[in-house]
mmCIF file of C-alpha atoms and ligand atoms in Angstrom:
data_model
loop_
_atom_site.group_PDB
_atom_site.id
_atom_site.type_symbol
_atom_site.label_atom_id
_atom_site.label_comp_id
_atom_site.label_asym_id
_atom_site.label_seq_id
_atom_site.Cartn_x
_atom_site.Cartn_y
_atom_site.Cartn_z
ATOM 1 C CA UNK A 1 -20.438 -15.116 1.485
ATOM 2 C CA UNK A 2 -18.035 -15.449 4.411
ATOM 3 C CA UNK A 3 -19.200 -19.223 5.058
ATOM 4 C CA UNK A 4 -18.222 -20.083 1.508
ATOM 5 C CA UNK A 5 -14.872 -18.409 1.473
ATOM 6 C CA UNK A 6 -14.209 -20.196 4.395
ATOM 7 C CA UNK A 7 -14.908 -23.546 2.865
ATOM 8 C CA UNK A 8 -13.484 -22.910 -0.084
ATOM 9 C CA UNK A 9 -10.302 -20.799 1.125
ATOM 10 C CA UNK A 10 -10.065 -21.308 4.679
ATOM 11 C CA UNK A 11 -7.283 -22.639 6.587
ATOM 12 C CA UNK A 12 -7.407 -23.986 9.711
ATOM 13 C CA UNK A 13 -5.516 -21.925 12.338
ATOM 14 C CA UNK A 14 -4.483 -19.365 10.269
ATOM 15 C CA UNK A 15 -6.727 -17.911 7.700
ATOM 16 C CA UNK A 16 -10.739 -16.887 7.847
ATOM 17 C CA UNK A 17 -12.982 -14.425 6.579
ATOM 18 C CA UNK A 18 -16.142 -12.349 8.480
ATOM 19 C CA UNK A 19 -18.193 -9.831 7.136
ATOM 20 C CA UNK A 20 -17.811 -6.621 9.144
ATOM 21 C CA UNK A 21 -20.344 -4.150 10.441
ATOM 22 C CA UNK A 22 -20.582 -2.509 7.661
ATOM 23 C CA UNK A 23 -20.940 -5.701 4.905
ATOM 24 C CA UNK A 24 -17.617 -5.872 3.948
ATOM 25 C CA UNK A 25 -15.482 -8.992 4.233
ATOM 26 C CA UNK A 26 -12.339 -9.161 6.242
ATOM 27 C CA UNK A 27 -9.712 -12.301 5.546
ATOM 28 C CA UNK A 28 -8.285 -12.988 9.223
ATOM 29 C CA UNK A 29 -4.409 -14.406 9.112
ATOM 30 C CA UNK A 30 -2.984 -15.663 11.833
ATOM 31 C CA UNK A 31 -0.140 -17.935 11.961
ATOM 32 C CA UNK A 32 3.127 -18.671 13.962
ATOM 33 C CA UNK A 33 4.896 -16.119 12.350
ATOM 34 C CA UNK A 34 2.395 -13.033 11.794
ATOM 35 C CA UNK A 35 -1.379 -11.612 11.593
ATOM 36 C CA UNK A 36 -2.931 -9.507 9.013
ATOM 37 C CA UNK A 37 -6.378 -8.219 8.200
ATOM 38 C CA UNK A 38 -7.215 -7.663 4.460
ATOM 39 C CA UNK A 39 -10.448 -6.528 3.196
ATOM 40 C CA UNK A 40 -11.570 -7.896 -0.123
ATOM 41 C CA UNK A 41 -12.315 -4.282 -1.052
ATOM 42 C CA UNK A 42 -9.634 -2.554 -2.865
ATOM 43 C CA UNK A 43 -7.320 -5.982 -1.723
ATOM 44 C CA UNK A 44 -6.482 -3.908 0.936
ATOM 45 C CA UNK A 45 -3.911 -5.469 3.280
ATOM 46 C CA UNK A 46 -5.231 -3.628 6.629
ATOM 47 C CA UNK A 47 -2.812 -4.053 8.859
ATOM 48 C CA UNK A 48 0.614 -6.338 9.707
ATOM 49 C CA UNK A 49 2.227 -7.306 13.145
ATOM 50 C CA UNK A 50 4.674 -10.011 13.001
ATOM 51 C CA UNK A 51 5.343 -11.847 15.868
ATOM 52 C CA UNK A 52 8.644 -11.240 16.907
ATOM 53 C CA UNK A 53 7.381 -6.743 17.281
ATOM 54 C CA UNK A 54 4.499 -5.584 20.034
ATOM 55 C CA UNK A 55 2.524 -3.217 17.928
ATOM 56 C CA UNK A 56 1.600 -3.555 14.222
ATOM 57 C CA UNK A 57 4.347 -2.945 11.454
ATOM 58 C CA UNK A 58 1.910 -1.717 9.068
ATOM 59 C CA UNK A 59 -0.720 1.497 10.440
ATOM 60 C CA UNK A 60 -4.628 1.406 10.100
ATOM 61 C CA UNK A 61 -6.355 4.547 11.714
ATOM 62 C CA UNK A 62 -8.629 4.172 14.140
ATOM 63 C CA UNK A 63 -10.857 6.744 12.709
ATOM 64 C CA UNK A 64 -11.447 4.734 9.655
ATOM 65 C CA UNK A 65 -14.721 4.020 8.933
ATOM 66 C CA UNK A 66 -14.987 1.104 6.437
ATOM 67 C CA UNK A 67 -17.878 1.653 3.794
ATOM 68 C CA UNK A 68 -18.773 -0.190 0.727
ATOM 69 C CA UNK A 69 -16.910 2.058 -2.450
ATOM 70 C CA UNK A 70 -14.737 3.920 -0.263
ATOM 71 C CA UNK A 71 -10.745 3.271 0.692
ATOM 72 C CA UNK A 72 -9.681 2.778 4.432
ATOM 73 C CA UNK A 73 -7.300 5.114 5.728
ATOM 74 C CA UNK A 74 -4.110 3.570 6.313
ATOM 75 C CA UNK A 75 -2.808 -0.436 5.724
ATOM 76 C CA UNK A 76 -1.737 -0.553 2.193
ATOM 77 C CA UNK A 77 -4.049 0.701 -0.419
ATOM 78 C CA UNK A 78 -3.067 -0.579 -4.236
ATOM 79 C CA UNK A 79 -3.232 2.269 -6.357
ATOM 80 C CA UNK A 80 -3.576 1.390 -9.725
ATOM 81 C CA UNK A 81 -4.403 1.685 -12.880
ATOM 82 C CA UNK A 82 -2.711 4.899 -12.515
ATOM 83 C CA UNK A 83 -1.084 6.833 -9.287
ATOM 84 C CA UNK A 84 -2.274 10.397 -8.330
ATOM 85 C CA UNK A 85 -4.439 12.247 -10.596
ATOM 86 C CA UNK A 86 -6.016 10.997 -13.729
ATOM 87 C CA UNK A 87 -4.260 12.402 -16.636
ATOM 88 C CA UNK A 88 -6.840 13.425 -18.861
ATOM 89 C CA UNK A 89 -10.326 12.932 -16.803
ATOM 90 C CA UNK A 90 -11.010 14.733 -14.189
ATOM 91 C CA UNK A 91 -13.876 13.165 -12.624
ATOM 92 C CA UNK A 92 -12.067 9.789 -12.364
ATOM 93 C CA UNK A 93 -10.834 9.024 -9.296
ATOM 94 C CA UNK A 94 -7.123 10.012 -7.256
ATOM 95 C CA UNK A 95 -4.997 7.070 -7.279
ATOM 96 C CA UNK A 96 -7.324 4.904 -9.654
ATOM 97 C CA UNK A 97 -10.546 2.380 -8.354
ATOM 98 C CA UNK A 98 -8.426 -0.501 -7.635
ATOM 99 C CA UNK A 99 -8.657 0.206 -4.095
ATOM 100 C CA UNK A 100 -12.474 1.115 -3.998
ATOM 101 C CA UNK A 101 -14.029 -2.128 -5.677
ATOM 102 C CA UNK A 102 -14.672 -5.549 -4.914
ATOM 103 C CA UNK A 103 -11.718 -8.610 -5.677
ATOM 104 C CA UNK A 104 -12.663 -12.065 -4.949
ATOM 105 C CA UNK A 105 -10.084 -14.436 -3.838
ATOM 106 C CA UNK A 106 -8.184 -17.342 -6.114
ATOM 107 C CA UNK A 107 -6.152 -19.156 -4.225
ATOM 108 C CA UNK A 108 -4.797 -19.227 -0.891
ATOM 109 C CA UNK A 109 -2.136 -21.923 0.975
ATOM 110 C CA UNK A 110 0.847 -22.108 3.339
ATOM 111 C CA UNK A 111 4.242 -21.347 2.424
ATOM 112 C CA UNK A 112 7.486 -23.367 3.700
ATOM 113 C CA UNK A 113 8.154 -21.480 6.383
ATOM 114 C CA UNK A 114 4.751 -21.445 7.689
ATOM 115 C CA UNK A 115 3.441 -18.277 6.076
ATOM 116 C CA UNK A 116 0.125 -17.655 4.817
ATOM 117 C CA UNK A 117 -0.517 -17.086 1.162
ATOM 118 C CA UNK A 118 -3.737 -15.745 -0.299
ATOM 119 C CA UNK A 119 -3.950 -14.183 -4.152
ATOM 120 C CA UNK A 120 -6.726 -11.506 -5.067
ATOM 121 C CA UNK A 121 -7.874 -10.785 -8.584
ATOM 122 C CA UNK A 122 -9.868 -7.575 -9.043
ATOM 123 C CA UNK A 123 -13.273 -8.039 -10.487
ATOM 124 C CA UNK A 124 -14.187 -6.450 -13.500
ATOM 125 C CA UNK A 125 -17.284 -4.374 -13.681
ATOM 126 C CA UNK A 126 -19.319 -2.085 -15.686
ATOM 127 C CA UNK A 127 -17.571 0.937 -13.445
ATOM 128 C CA UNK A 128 -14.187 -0.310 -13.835
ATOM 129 C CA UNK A 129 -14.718 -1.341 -17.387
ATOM 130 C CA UNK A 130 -15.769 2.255 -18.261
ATOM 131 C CA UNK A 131 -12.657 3.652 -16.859
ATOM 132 C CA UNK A 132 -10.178 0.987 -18.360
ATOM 133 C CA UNK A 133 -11.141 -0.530 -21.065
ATOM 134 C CA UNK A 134 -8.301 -2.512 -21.652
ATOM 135 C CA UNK A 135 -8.087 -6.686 -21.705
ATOM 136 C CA UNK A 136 -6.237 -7.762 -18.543
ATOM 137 C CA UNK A 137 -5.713 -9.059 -14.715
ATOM 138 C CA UNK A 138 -4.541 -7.276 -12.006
ATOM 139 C CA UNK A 139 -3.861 -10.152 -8.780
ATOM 140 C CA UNK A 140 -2.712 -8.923 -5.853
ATOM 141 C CA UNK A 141 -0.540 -11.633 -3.807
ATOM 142 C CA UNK A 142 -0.109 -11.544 -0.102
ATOM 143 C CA UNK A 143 2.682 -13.517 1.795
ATOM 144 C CA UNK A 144 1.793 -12.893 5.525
ATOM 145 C CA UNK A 145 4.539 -14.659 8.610
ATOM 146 C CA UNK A 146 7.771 -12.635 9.736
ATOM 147 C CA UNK A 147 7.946 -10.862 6.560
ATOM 148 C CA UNK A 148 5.372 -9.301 4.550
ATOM 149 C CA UNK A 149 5.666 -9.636 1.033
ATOM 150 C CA UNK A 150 3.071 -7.977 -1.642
ATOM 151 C CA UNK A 151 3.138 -9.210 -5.509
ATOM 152 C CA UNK A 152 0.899 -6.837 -7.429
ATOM 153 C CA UNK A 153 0.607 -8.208 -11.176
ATOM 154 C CA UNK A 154 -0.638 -6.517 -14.175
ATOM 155 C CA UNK A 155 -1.057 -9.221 -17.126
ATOM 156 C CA UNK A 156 -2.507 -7.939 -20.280
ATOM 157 C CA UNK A 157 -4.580 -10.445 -21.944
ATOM 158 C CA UNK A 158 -5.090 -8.146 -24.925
ATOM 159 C CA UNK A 159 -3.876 -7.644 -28.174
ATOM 160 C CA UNK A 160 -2.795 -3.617 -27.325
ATOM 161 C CA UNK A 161 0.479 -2.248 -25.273
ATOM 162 C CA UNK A 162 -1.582 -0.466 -22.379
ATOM 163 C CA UNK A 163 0.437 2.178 -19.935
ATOM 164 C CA UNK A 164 0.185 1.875 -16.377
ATOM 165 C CA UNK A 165 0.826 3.679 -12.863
ATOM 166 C CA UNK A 166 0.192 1.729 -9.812
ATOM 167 C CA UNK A 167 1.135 1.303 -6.057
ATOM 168 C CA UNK A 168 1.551 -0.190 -2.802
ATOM 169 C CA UNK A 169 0.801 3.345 -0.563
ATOM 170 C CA UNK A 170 1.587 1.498 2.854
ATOM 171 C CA UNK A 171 1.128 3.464 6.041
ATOM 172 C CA UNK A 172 3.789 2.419 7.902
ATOM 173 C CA UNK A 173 3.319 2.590 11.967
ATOM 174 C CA UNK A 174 5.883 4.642 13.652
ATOM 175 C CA UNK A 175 6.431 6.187 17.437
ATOM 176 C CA UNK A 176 6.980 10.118 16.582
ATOM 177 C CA UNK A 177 7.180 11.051 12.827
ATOM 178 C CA UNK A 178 9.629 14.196 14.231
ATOM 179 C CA UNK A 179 11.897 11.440 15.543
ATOM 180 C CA UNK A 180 12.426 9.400 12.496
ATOM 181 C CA UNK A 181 14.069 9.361 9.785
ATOM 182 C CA UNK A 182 14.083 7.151 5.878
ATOM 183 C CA UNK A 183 17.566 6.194 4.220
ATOM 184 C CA UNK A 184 17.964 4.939 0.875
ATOM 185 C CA UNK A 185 16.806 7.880 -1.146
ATOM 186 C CA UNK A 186 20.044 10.093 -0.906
ATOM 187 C CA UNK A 187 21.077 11.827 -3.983
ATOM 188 C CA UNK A 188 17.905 11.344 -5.756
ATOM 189 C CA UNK A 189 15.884 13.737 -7.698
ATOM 190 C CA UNK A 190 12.326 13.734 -6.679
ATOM 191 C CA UNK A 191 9.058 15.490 -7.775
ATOM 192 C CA UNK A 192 8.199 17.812 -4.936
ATOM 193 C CA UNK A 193 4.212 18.214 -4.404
ATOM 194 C CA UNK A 194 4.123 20.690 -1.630
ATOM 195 C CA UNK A 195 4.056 23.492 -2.978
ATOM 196 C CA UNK A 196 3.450 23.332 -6.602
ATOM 197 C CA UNK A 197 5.717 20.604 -8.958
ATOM 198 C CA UNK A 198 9.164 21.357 -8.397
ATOM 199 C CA UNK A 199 12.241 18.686 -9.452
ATOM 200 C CA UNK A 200 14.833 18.703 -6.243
ATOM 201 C CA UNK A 201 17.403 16.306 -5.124
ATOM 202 C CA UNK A 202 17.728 15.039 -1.996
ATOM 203 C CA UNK A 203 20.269 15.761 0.375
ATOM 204 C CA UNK A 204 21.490 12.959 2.879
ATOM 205 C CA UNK A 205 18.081 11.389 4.761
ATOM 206 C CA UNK A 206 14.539 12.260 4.880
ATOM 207 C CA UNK A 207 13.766 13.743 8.050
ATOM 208 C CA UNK A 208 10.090 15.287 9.001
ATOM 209 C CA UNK A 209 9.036 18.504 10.251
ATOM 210 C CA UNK A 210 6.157 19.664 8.046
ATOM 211 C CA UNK A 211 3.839 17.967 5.334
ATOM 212 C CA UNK A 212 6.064 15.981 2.827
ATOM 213 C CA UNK A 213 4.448 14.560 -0.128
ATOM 214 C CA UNK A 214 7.541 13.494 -2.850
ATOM 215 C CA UNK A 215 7.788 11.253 -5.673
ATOM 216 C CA UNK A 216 11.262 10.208 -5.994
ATOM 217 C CA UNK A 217 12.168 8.952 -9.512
ATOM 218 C CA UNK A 218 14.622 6.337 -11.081
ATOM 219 C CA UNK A 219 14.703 4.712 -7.558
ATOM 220 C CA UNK A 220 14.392 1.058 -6.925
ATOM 221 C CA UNK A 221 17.340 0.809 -3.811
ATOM 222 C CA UNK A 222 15.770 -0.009 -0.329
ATOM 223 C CA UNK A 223 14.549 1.731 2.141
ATOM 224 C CA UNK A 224 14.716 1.820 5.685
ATOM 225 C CA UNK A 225 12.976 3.443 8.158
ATOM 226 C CA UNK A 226 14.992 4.837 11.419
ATOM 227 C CA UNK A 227 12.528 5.056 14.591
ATOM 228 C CA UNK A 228 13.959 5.391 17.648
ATOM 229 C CA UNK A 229 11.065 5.850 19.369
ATOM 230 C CA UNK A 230 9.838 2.455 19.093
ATOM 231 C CA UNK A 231 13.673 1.290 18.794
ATOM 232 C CA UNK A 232 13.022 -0.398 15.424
ATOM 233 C CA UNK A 233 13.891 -0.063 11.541
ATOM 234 C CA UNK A 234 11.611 -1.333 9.217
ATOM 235 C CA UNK A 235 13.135 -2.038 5.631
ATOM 236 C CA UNK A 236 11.019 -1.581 2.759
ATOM 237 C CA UNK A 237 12.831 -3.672 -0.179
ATOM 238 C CA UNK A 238 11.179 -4.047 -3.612
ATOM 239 C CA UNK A 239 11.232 -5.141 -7.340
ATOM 240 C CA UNK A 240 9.297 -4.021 -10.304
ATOM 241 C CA UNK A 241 8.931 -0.339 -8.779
ATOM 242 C CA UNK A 242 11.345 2.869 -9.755
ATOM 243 C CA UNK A 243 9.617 5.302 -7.628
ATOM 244 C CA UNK A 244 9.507 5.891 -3.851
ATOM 245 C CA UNK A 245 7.286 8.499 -2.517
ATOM 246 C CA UNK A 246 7.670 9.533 1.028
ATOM 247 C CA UNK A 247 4.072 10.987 2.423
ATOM 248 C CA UNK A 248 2.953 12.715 5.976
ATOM 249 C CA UNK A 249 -0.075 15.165 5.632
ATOM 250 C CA UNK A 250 1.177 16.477 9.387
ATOM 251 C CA UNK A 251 -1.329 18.568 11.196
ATOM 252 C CA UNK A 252 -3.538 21.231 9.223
ATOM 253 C CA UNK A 253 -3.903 18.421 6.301
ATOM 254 C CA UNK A 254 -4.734 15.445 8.665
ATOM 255 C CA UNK A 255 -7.409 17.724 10.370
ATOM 256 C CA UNK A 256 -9.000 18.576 6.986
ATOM 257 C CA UNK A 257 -8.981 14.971 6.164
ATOM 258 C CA UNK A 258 -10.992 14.271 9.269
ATOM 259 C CA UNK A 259 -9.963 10.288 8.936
ATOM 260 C CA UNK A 260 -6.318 9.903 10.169
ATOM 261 C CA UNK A 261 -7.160 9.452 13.889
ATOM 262 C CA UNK A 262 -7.845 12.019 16.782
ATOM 263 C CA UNK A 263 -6.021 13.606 18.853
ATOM 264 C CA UNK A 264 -2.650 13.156 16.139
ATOM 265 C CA UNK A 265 -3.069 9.797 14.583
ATOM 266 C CA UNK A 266 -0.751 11.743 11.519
ATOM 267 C CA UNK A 267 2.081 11.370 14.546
ATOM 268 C CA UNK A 268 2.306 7.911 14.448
ATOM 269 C CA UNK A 269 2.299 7.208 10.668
ATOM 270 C CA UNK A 270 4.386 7.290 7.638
ATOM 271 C CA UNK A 271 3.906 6.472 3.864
ATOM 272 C CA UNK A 272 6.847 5.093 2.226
ATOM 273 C CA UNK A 273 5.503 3.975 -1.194
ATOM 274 C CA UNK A 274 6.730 1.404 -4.172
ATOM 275 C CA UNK A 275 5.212 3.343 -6.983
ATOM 276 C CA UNK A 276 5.527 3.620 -10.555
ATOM 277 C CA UNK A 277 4.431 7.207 -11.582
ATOM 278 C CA UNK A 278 4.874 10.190 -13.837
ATOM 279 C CA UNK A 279 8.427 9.518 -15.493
ATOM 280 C CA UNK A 280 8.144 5.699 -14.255
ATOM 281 C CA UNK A 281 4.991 4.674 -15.454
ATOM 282 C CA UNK A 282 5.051 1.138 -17.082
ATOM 283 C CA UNK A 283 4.364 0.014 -20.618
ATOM 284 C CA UNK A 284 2.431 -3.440 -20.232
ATOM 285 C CA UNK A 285 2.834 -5.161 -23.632
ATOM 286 C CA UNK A 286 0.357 -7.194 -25.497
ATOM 287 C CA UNK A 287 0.877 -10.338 -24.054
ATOM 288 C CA UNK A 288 3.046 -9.986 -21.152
ATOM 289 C CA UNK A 289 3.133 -9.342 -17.506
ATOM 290 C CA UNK A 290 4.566 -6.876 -14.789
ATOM 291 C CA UNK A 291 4.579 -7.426 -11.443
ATOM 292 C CA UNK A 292 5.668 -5.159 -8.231
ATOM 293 C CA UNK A 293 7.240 -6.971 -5.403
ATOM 294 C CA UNK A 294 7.609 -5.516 -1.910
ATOM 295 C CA UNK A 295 8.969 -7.253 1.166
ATOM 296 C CA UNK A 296 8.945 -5.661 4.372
ATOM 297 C CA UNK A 297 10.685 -6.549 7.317
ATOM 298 C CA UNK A 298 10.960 -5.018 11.113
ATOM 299 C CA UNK A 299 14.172 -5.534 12.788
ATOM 300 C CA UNK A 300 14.445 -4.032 16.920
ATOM 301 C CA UNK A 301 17.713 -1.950 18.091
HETATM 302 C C1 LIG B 401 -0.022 10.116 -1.558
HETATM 303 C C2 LIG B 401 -0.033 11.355 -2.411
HETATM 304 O O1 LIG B 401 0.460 9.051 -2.310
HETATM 305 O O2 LIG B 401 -1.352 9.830 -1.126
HETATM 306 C C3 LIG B 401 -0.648 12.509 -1.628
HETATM 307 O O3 LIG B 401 1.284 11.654 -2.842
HETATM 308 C C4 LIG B 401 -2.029 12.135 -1.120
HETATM 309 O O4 LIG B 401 -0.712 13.672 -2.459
HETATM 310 C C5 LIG B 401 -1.931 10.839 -0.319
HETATM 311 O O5 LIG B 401 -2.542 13.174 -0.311
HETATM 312 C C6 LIG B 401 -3.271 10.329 0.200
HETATM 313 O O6 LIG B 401 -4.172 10.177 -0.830
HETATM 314 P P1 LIG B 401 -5.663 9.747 -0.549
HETATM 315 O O7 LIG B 401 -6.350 9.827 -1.889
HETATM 316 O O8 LIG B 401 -5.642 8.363 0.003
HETATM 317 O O9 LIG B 401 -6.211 10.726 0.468
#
């Protein structure tokens, strides 16, 4: 499978897939401005270092075991068709399947400036067909150089309105998550998952000393994220997506979940997320589109 992608998707210095240990396959992108993994699973976007920074913008943990119907920990897993728990079936997984079955590539080429451009489409199946029954395409863009830039569109090809939560949950990499902060979120009110579901606003920054797990609502502003650690910000801009949630499991959750890198692997992550959830879930109409755009973009102090 990986000898035919290449011939049919390949490009020449910068972009070529392998099959991993464990049969999954991996695209390779590696230009003048950037290099990314993304496994054709899930269209999961692995990891991202762009040139110009000496360790990866975007975190994968190196506890992760990839596995064949099962999401990697860390990179940037698309959630979608819905974010968090199903709303009426239990047994259907957290954060929708999107991220757990296969998508085969469509297209793939060079931008302008150099960049590499590859689009996913998820693949239909029985399993995803019995979970989402609707008529439609979900294609996952990737624009990989000094920038990373995600396009996650839902078209529906269907003559029904169909409701929709979705997002890009990117682990971001970071030095010390007690020594950074996240702007761009001030004043807003946010959905508060740590214990139980309360509505709060938030005061000034988001700064880190225990498990955060937050939706923030009604907000589309950019974010940036403060290290001084590894004397960097790393903006988070985006389109298409009115909720932010702001994620670290810290220690006694990050042990539990046994994948987020021994000794403290939680340390050197954050999850800043361009969602759509709960009061910002999207109505996809018969016959049109929606698309999520993030861009993300290091920049060293
Ligand atoms: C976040 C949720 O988006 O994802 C958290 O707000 C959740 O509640 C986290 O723990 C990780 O989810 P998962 O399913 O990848 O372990």
């Amino acid at each position: 499978m990986a000898t035919a992608l290449n011939s049919q998707f390949g490009i020449k210095g910068q972009l070529s897939f392998r099959e991993d240990a464990s049969g999954l396959i991996v695209a390779e992108i590696d230009n003048a401005l950037g290099r990314a993994w993304l496994c054709l699973q899930g269209a999961h976007l692995m990891m991202w270092q762009p040139k110009s920074q000496a360790v990866p913008v975007v975190w994968l943990s190196r506890d992760t075991k990839p596995a064949v119907g099962k999401s990697i920990r860390g990179g940037a897993p698309v959630c979608w068709p819905w974010f968090g728990a199903h709303a009426t079936e239990t047994s259907f997984p957290g954060h929708g399947f999107a991220r757990t079955v296969p998508w085969r590539v469509i297209e793939s080429g060079i931008e302008p400036d150099g960049a590499t451009r590859m689009t996913l489409r998820l693949a239909a199946s029985e399993k995803t067909l019995a979970q989402w029954s609707h008529e439609c395409n979900a294609d996952l863009t990737v624009i990989v150089g000094e920038t990373l830039r995600m396009e996650l569109k839902t078209e529906n090809t269907g003559a029904t309105d169909f409701v929709i939560g979705e997002a890009l949950h990117t682990y971001f990499q970071i030095g010390d998550i007690e020594q950074i902060s996240v702007t761009g979120l001030e004043g807003g009110e946010y959905w508060d998952k740590v214990g139980g579901s309360n509505l709060r606003r938030q005061d000034g920054a988001v700064s880190f000393s225990g498990e955060v797990d937050r939706v923030y609502i009604n907000s589309g502003a950019e974010c940036v994220i403060h290290d001084d650690k590894l004397k960097r910000r790393i903006h988070v801009a985006k389109s298409g997506s009115l909720s932010t949630v702001v994620w670290t499991p810290w220690v006694e959750k990050a042990n539990k979940m046994g994948d987020m890198g021994q000794p403290d692997g939680w340390r050197e992550m954050v999850c800043v997320e361009s969602v759509n959830a709960i009061d910002n879930v999207v109505t996809v109409a018969a016959g049109t589109c929606h698309t999520l755009i993030v861009e993300y973009r290091a920049e060293s102090v």
